[in-house]
Amino acid sequence: MSDKTPWPEVIELLRPATGETVYMVLTATLLAVVGGLPLGVMLHLTSPAGLNPNPPAHRVLGVVVDVVRSVPFVVLLVVLASFTRFLVGTAIGSTAVIVPLTVGAIPFFARLTANALREVDTTLVEAAITTGASRLRIVWTVLLGEARAALVGAVGVTAVTLIGYAAMAGAIGGGGLGTTAIQDGYQGYDDRILYSSVILLGALAWGMQLITDFAAKIVDRRRVVTSA
Amino acid sequence: MITVENLTKSFPHDNGAVVALDNVSMQVPDGAVCGVVGSSGAGKSTLARCIALLDKPDSGAIRVDGTDLVALDGKSLRAARRRIGVVPQGDSLLRQRTAAGNVALPLEAANMSAPQRRSRVAELLDLVGLSDKAPVYPDQLSGGQRQRVAVARALAAQPSVLLADEPTSALDPSTTDSVLTVLDRARSELGVTVLVVTHDMAVVRRIADDVAVLEQGSVVEHGKVLDLVSEPGSRIGSTLLPETDQGSAVPAAGIGHDVVAEVVLVGFAAVGALLPEASNRFDVELSILGGGLTRLGDTPVAKFRIGLSGELSESALKWMIEHDAHVRRAPVSVDGVAA
């Protein structure tokens, strides 16, 4: 093992790689929320405890979500290669990786959403029903509104998971810190690059968690009242 | 006015069905407060959920000002819900919304414009005495304050009926009072018909004009509180009025009296003057052997066990009955001892 590359060059290498990883993760997270939130809401609404119980629909949604969720991400990358090529013209590079990242994250976020909505007390939903509120309003104001802190937390968990997936995609040419770590670090026998990449990945995950935890706290209006 | 007609509701159970409501009928006139009481398992919650239009009864009708709401669904059901304001059992405020935001919910559902909404919310918070709590989140309110916000929310869409399901069950006596005051004010200031489902007799004692007693899914007693208490054998009467039977504690309570009777007196005039006047007028000696005085709403009500001695004892008793005392003769044995 040797440290061939001088620090300034390492930094030059890691800077765009970090940018790519952030780009992949943020884009995929955003798309996962856009796709997963409605799916999670449907999953909850059709459940036996939901506003619109529909056992067949609930079962179908549940199976789809759980099957996709249980496919290992590496397999998903390969399986979706031709779909990705069709969608973005190529199967390698960070933009291409966003496709499998999103496909993997949508059911993940959907499940987290459904779980968060399940925690909303049915008394609140029933109280809203008695006011004559429409279903859409109840979903928006009561379910999503009351679960907002949990949902922001779910965004954080999804983003952190995607940082790991994005790095994994780097192994097969996905770009970003994962590719740098494997190609320049591991295969290039350069510990300096390898460990710097790993530390950066960890820092990204930690930072992401920190930011979303803080955001969850900001949006949460519940306060624990301590009797003085 | 709200009318419940022949409401029946059963739930599927392991072996057959459990009948929660069995042909329940009751009626609450405009601007009255009716308490629905009964022990747990009597069907109170089921009745409340049916009236709140959260559960559909198997059969029967719930009419508000003549319209049967049970038959409705879809958009007309949503519109009908605004005629019944509901204070649900338990904590029902959105914790992510301020007190004002919670009260505004039914107004948003009714598509009221923002400026109108703001002034209406201010009125409602004023009605429940929480104007200063408008920007406060439920977690920073006390249980009684939260419940008052829930009442304000229930009143927001100007319903003709207000249904409160166990509004005081989680509260201590002093906060209970503040919630009951608000319910009473809803009736007197807005003319709303109030239905309070409760196991707490203090609620009936304080604000109810009418009462319905549920037992095993059936209404066993229903009417005006002040009428019911004077009826012999009334469950409400025996719960709300003071005990007169002192049992073996005063074994000789009846000895030496010509007549022993139980009297129920309703209203200031009767409670204050009837007994001494009867005693004077007929020159009988009157002693109070048991019982006491209470208050139902604003009306003083007394229930006494009295002993009368003197030649005109019977006439005195008869005079009392003529003057609106509700008299029940205590069984008296041959030697003048009350059994």
XYZ file of C-alpha atoms in Angstrom:
567
model
C 0.000 0.000 0.000
C 1.215 3.410 -0.835
C 0.079 6.983 -0.912
C 0.907 7.837 -4.510
C -1.383 10.758 -5.006
C -0.540 14.066 -3.334
C -3.306 15.682 -1.273
C -4.130 18.536 -3.661
C -4.813 16.011 -6.401
C -6.889 13.855 -4.098
C -9.001 16.849 -3.303
C -9.333 17.660 -7.011
C -10.544 14.088 -7.544
C -12.966 14.000 -4.629
C -14.591 17.342 -5.185
C -16.503 16.471 -8.394
C -17.152 12.956 -7.090
C -18.813 14.378 -3.998
C -20.846 16.695 -6.191
C -22.001 13.759 -8.278
C -23.014 11.744 -5.245
C -24.954 14.674 -3.802
C -26.620 15.218 -7.179
C -27.631 11.539 -7.482
C -28.873 11.276 -3.926
C -30.823 14.529 -3.846
C -32.456 13.964 -7.217
C -33.379 10.375 -6.417
C -34.697 11.401 -2.972
C -36.839 14.095 -4.519
C -38.228 11.695 -7.122
C -38.761 9.044 -4.459
C -40.829 11.490 -2.407
C -42.822 12.546 -5.455
C -43.562 8.925 -6.349
C -43.553 7.327 -2.908
C -45.733 9.783 -1.012
C -48.905 9.177 -3.070
C -48.168 5.460 -3.088
C -47.765 5.478 0.706
C -50.973 7.470 1.122
C -52.831 4.951 -1.053
C -51.308 2.105 0.905
C -52.613 3.647 4.125
C -56.031 4.679 2.815
C -56.797 1.211 1.459
C -55.680 -0.523 4.670
C -58.325 -1.901 7.061
C -57.795 1.086 9.368
C -57.754 3.592 6.506
C -60.363 6.019 5.237
C -61.183 3.837 2.245
C -60.574 0.212 3.169
C -60.082 -1.839 0.025
C -58.478 -5.206 0.819
C -57.748 -6.312 -2.800
C -56.155 -2.986 -3.740
C -54.278 -2.896 -0.461
C -52.890 -6.369 -1.037
C -51.776 -5.614 -4.583
C -50.068 -2.370 -3.535
C -48.464 -4.106 -0.581
C -47.064 -6.919 -2.696
C -45.667 -4.546 -5.327
C -44.046 -2.355 -2.698
C -42.552 -5.219 -0.746
C -41.319 -7.172 -3.766
C -39.446 -4.183 -5.174
C -38.144 -3.399 -1.715
C -36.787 -6.888 -1.254
C -34.798 -6.918 -4.515
C -31.147 -6.286 -3.652
C -30.076 -2.967 -5.085
C -27.209 -4.462 -7.115
C -29.703 -6.740 -8.841
C -32.035 -3.815 -9.467
C -29.167 -1.931 -11.150
C -28.597 -4.757 -13.593
C -32.253 -5.617 -14.166
C -33.116 -1.993 -14.904
C -30.151 -1.395 -17.219
C -32.120 -1.535 -20.446
C -34.961 0.509 -18.990
C -32.392 3.102 -17.907
C -30.809 3.119 -21.352
C -34.243 3.671 -22.861
C -34.975 6.505 -20.435
C -31.706 8.481 -20.362
C -29.796 7.030 -23.315
C -27.077 5.384 -21.265
C -26.789 2.917 -18.411
C -23.635 4.328 -16.872
C -22.871 7.615 -15.204
C -24.550 9.416 -12.370
C -27.663 10.502 -14.270
C -28.306 6.937 -15.334
C -27.935 5.679 -11.765
C -30.706 7.994 -10.644
C -33.184 5.686 -12.402
C -32.554 2.515 -10.348
C -31.991 4.638 -7.237
C -35.451 6.148 -7.672
C -37.114 2.839 -8.494
C -35.585 1.311 -5.386
C -36.424 4.262 -3.147
C -40.061 4.804 -4.145
C -41.436 1.675 -2.419
C -39.061 2.257 0.486
C -40.384 5.763 1.049
C -43.949 4.597 0.396
C -43.688 2.059 3.205
C -42.212 4.638 5.567
C -45.037 7.024 4.645
C -47.726 4.408 5.287
C -46.167 3.634 8.669
C -46.034 7.316 9.593
C -49.691 7.821 8.642
C -50.721 4.772 10.639
C -49.433 6.506 13.768
C -51.933 9.356 13.391
C -54.648 8.856 16.010
C -57.963 7.762 14.458
C -59.752 10.158 16.843
C -58.240 13.041 14.868
C -59.398 11.579 11.575
C -62.902 10.982 12.918
C -63.053 14.474 14.373
C -62.225 15.822 10.911
C -64.852 13.567 9.324
C -67.515 15.016 11.608
C -66.654 18.533 10.428
C -67.730 17.550 6.923
C -64.183 17.741 5.527
C -63.537 16.043 2.187
C -61.250 13.028 1.941
C -58.581 15.064 0.197
C -58.654 17.656 2.956
C -58.418 14.999 5.642
C -55.421 13.418 3.903
C -53.692 16.749 3.553
C -54.543 18.438 6.851
C -54.917 15.569 9.259
C -52.846 12.647 7.962
C -49.965 14.424 6.247
C -50.236 17.459 8.500
C -50.036 15.531 11.747
C -47.404 13.076 10.485
C -45.196 15.833 9.084
C -42.332 15.297 11.513
C -42.287 11.558 10.863
C -42.429 12.215 7.113
C -39.459 14.574 7.204
C -37.667 11.904 9.212
C -38.577 9.381 6.521
C -37.041 11.653 3.873
C -33.843 11.632 5.930
C -33.794 7.860 6.275
C -34.408 7.500 2.529
C -31.640 9.943 1.634
C -29.124 8.219 3.910
C -30.059 4.840 2.452
C -29.613 6.285 -1.043
C -26.105 7.488 -0.185
C -25.230 3.844 0.415
C -26.987 2.679 -2.743
C -25.303 5.394 -4.832
C -21.906 4.278 -3.568
C -22.811 0.703 -4.430
C -23.722 1.821 -7.942
C -20.251 3.296 -8.143
C -18.899 -0.251 -8.262
C -20.369 -0.687 -11.730
C -19.512 2.730 -13.067
C -22.207 4.817 -11.530
C -19.936 7.704 -10.804
C -19.601 9.699 -7.630
C -17.665 8.817 -4.495
C -18.373 5.121 -4.898
C -16.594 4.977 -8.245
C -13.691 7.033 -6.907
C -13.337 4.801 -3.881
C -13.289 1.622 -5.923
C -11.499 2.629 -9.106
C -8.984 5.192 -7.849
C -8.744 3.999 -4.276
C -9.124 0.239 -4.145
C -8.066 -0.773 -7.636
C -5.481 2.022 -7.795
C -3.951 0.846 -4.494
C -4.287 4.300 -3.036
C -5.370 4.250 0.604
C -5.463 7.983 0.767
C -8.200 8.138 -1.883
C -10.035 5.068 -0.618
C -10.324 6.189 2.983
C -10.967 9.820 2.104
C -13.903 8.685 -0.054
C -15.248 6.493 2.682
C -14.938 9.265 5.264
C -16.674 11.671 2.893
C -19.519 9.201 2.335
C -19.916 8.842 6.097
C -19.836 12.596 6.551
C -22.497 13.022 3.882
C -24.760 10.492 5.549
C -24.214 12.045 8.953
C -24.798 15.558 7.638
C -27.959 14.463 5.866
C -29.267 12.887 9.056
C -28.415 16.000 11.031
C -30.185 18.279 8.568
C -33.359 16.207 8.382
C -33.480 15.700 12.147
C -33.272 19.444 12.542
C -35.910 20.005 9.857
C -38.211 17.485 11.549
C -37.846 19.385 14.796
C -38.625 22.677 13.061
C -41.836 21.450 11.431
C -43.051 19.661 14.568
C -45.321 21.940 16.554
C -45.828 19.488 19.355
C -44.004 20.542 22.444
C -43.381 18.447 25.472
C -44.811 20.481 28.290
C -42.988 20.137 31.563
C -45.019 21.274 34.484
C -43.117 24.040 36.227
C -84.465 19.666 17.492
C -83.005 16.220 17.219
C -85.027 13.046 17.131
C -83.717 9.528 17.363
C -86.203 6.964 16.117
C -86.018 3.223 16.724
C -82.270 3.110 16.398
C -80.887 -0.417 16.356
C -77.261 -1.377 15.992
C -75.528 -4.665 16.528
C -71.953 -5.779 16.099
C -70.817 -9.156 14.862
C -69.326 -11.265 17.629
C -67.835 -14.739 18.072
C -71.185 -16.390 18.546
C -73.849 -14.358 16.837
C -74.233 -10.615 17.190
C -74.088 -8.287 20.157
C -76.942 -5.828 20.175
C -75.487 -2.495 21.257
C -78.592 -0.411 20.659
C -82.044 -1.926 20.805
C -84.799 0.228 19.383
C -83.590 3.454 20.952
C -85.874 6.460 20.584
C -85.454 9.859 22.109
C -86.120 13.487 21.384
C -84.407 16.673 22.434
C -86.335 19.902 21.926
C -84.686 23.035 20.502
C -82.305 24.737 22.862
C -82.412 22.022 25.499
C -79.500 20.205 27.053
C -80.025 16.463 27.244
C -77.768 14.137 29.165
C -77.468 10.563 27.932
C -76.320 8.500 30.875
C -75.718 4.870 31.631
C -73.035 2.575 32.929
C -70.217 1.458 30.655
C -71.405 -1.057 28.090
C -74.920 0.385 28.102
C -74.529 1.573 24.508
C -73.691 5.228 25.125
C -70.658 5.307 22.856
C -72.436 3.453 20.073
C -75.324 5.895 20.282
C -72.895 8.813 20.209
C -71.079 7.395 17.180
C -74.364 6.851 15.352
C -75.538 10.380 16.068
C -72.115 11.713 15.016
C -72.768 9.815 11.747
C -69.547 7.855 12.211
C -71.326 4.502 12.487
C -74.355 3.556 10.451
C -77.188 2.019 12.466
C -78.761 -1.232 11.248
C -82.119 0.498 11.236
C -83.814 3.603 12.528
C -83.570 7.304 11.836
C -81.743 10.317 13.219
C -83.589 13.485 12.368
C -82.254 16.992 12.779
C -85.038 19.497 12.225
C -87.002 16.811 10.407
C -84.361 15.547 7.955
C -83.239 11.944 8.348
C -79.447 12.007 8.220
C -78.913 8.248 8.328
C -80.099 7.806 4.757
C -77.592 10.283 3.324
C -74.195 9.630 1.817
C -71.538 11.293 -0.308
C -71.780 15.029 -0.690
C -75.146 15.385 1.023
C -73.803 13.485 4.022
C -70.819 15.829 4.230
C -73.146 18.819 4.132
C -75.403 17.214 6.753
C -72.456 16.749 9.108
C -72.321 20.518 9.519
C -75.715 20.366 11.227
C -74.279 18.283 14.044
C -71.218 19.657 15.791
C -69.277 16.888 17.487
C -66.933 16.981 20.449
C -65.451 13.488 20.139
C -64.424 11.372 23.070
C -60.778 11.874 24.026
C -58.158 14.250 22.718
C -59.233 15.244 19.243
C -57.289 18.411 18.472
C -54.671 18.460 15.733
C -51.410 18.841 17.596
C -49.690 20.469 14.652
C -52.236 23.276 14.515
C -52.850 26.176 16.868
C -56.071 26.514 18.828
C -57.296 28.941 16.152
C -56.218 26.531 13.397
C -58.212 23.750 14.972
C -61.329 25.871 15.309
C -60.941 26.910 11.662
C -61.009 23.321 10.379
C -64.804 23.042 9.836
C -64.808 26.514 8.238
C -62.131 25.414 5.779
C -64.204 22.344 5.030
C -67.131 24.672 4.309
C -64.906 26.744 1.989
C -65.291 29.945 3.955
C -62.968 32.761 2.864
C -59.909 33.486 4.996
C -61.005 36.886 6.371
C -64.452 35.556 7.298
C -62.803 32.550 8.853
C -60.557 34.696 11.016
C -63.385 36.749 12.452
C -65.534 33.661 13.065
C -62.670 31.891 14.825
C -62.154 34.940 17.033
C -65.858 34.937 17.975
C -65.760 31.253 18.829
C -62.623 31.460 20.935
C -64.217 34.363 22.748
C -67.331 32.284 23.406
C -65.264 29.566 25.077
C -63.150 32.121 26.921
C -59.865 31.356 25.173
C -59.260 34.441 23.037
C -55.737 34.753 24.375
C -54.907 31.165 23.423
C -55.522 31.549 19.664
C -51.852 31.139 18.638
C -51.119 28.401 21.176
C -50.579 24.756 20.234
C -52.672 22.081 21.974
C -49.686 20.649 23.837
C -49.413 23.909 25.727
C -53.070 23.933 26.757
C -54.561 22.221 29.789
C -57.030 19.368 29.361
C -59.977 21.640 30.070
C -58.748 24.272 27.641
C -58.252 21.660 24.922
C -61.781 20.435 25.460
C -63.131 23.985 25.205
C -61.270 24.442 21.913
C -62.914 21.197 20.753
C -66.305 22.675 21.691
C -65.496 25.856 19.764
C -64.524 23.747 16.750
C -67.759 21.767 17.005
C -69.733 25.020 17.028
C -67.801 26.617 14.169
C -70.072 25.634 11.287
C -73.141 26.840 13.191
C -74.719 23.436 13.760
C -78.192 23.159 15.206
C -77.122 20.230 17.380
C -74.007 19.894 19.505
C -73.029 16.364 20.486
C -70.424 15.930 23.216
C -69.192 12.398 23.905
C -67.817 12.125 27.437
C -66.508 15.698 27.343
C -65.432 15.636 30.962
C -64.206 12.095 31.461
C -60.519 13.048 31.576
C -60.968 16.171 33.668
C -60.907 17.008 37.355
C -64.021 18.578 38.943
C -62.918 22.216 38.662
C -61.998 21.966 34.953
C -65.156 19.928 34.348
C -67.037 22.975 35.491
C -65.402 25.248 32.925
C -66.301 22.842 30.096
C -69.895 22.517 31.297
C -70.188 26.293 31.521
C -69.153 26.502 27.877
C -71.716 23.868 26.834
C -74.385 25.718 28.778
C -73.385 28.970 27.101
C -73.631 27.337 23.664
C -77.242 26.581 24.448
C -78.140 29.926 25.963
C -76.223 32.188 23.551
C -76.469 30.248 20.306
C -79.688 28.328 20.915
C -77.958 25.076 20.047
C -79.547 21.808 21.114
C -76.960 20.013 23.239
C -76.617 16.276 23.666
C -74.076 15.187 26.276
C -73.204 11.527 26.498
C -71.674 10.919 29.881
C -71.254 8.574 32.794
C -70.774 11.559 35.084
C -73.923 12.472 37.010
C -72.430 15.869 37.857
C -72.966 16.775 34.200
C -76.665 15.975 34.451
C -76.929 17.744 37.794
C -75.282 20.883 36.448
C -76.602 21.498 32.938
C -79.158 18.950 31.768
C -82.793 19.881 31.204
C -83.585 16.440 29.881
C -82.064 13.094 30.503
C -82.127 9.677 28.870
C -80.962 6.633 30.793
C -79.530 3.816 28.706
C -79.362 0.306 30.013
C -78.232 -2.647 27.940
C -78.908 -0.789 24.732
C -82.370 0.438 25.641
C -83.719 3.714 26.916
C -85.212 2.914 30.316
C -86.003 6.467 31.361
C -86.339 9.621 29.313
C -87.788 13.013 30.073
C -87.261 16.273 31.896
C -84.908 15.924 34.823
C -87.194 17.856 37.164
C -90.194 15.713 36.207
C -88.311 12.460 36.552
C -86.842 13.167 39.961
C -90.265 13.501 41.511
C -91.486 10.218 40.081
C -91.358 7.378 42.557
C -88.891 4.689 41.610
C -87.033 6.871 39.138
C -83.408 5.811 38.705
C -82.400 9.369 37.968
C -84.277 10.486 41.077
C -82.557 8.014 43.312
C -79.155 8.936 41.844
C -79.521 12.695 41.914
C -81.503 13.265 45.090
C -80.243 12.961 48.641
C -80.605 9.660 50.411
C -83.488 9.545 52.897
C -83.193 6.006 54.005
C -80.924 5.892 56.970
C -81.517 2.222 57.529
C -80.700 0.865 60.914
C -78.714 3.916 61.943
C -81.877 5.526 63.314
C -84.044 2.530 64.031
C -86.746 4.480 65.816
C -87.109 7.124 63.132
C -90.811 6.540 62.675
C -91.828 5.979 66.248
C -94.281 8.420 67.649
C -95.374 9.896 64.356
C -98.862 9.543 63.014
C -97.707 9.742 59.431
C -94.312 9.095 57.875
C -93.772 10.110 54.279
C -91.161 10.940 51.707
C -91.574 14.273 49.982
C -89.811 15.667 46.952
C -89.941 19.427 46.658
C -88.951 21.206 43.453
C -88.247 24.910 43.173
C -87.480 27.794 45.532
C -91.011 28.297 46.764
C -91.688 24.663 47.594
C -88.316 24.011 49.168
C -88.415 27.179 51.214
C -91.934 27.382 52.521
C -94.106 24.334 51.973
C -93.204 22.288 55.021
C -93.361 25.028 57.682
C -96.567 26.351 56.180
C -98.239 22.949 56.274
C -97.132 22.553 59.844
C -98.599 25.940 60.867
C -101.788 25.682 58.923
C -102.797 22.287 60.273
C -101.127 22.596 63.644
C -99.146 19.418 63.236
C -95.712 18.755 64.545
C -93.350 18.102 61.677
C -89.937 16.562 61.994
C -87.415 15.813 59.318
C -86.130 12.291 59.694
C -83.755 12.210 56.778
C -82.874 13.504 53.357
C -81.594 16.866 52.296
C -81.295 19.592 49.748
C -79.587 19.656 46.389
C -79.547 21.727 43.244
C -80.354 20.623 39.711
C -79.230 23.290 37.314
C -80.531 26.451 38.938
C -83.406 24.757 40.695
C -83.195 23.773 44.336
C -84.673 20.346 44.935
C -85.213 18.677 48.261
C -86.050 15.179 49.257
C -87.037 14.625 52.860
C -88.376 11.858 54.941
C -90.782 13.541 57.301
C -92.769 12.504 60.310
C -96.047 14.266 61.147
C -97.792 14.185 64.513
C -101.173 15.673 65.210
C -104.831 15.126 64.498
C -104.708 16.743 61.080
C -101.569 14.974 59.841
C -103.384 13.358 56.943
C -104.930 16.665 55.906
C -101.550 18.366 56.059
C -100.106 15.744 53.757
C -102.994 16.104 51.369
C -102.517 19.871 51.331
C -98.852 19.423 50.484
C -99.758 17.193 47.538
C -102.202 19.827 46.331
C -99.385 22.330 46.481
C -97.071 20.394 44.194
C -95.112 18.411 46.700
C -94.436 14.898 45.438
C -95.321 12.666 48.313
C -94.726 9.005 48.728
C -96.110 7.363 51.820
C -93.602 5.363 53.720
C -94.967 1.997 54.689
C -95.979 2.346 58.311
C -96.680 -0.632 60.518
C -99.632 -0.912 62.894
C -97.864 0.415 65.955
C -96.696 3.484 64.112
C -93.168 2.359 63.408
C -91.873 2.929 59.932
C -90.790 -0.313 58.392
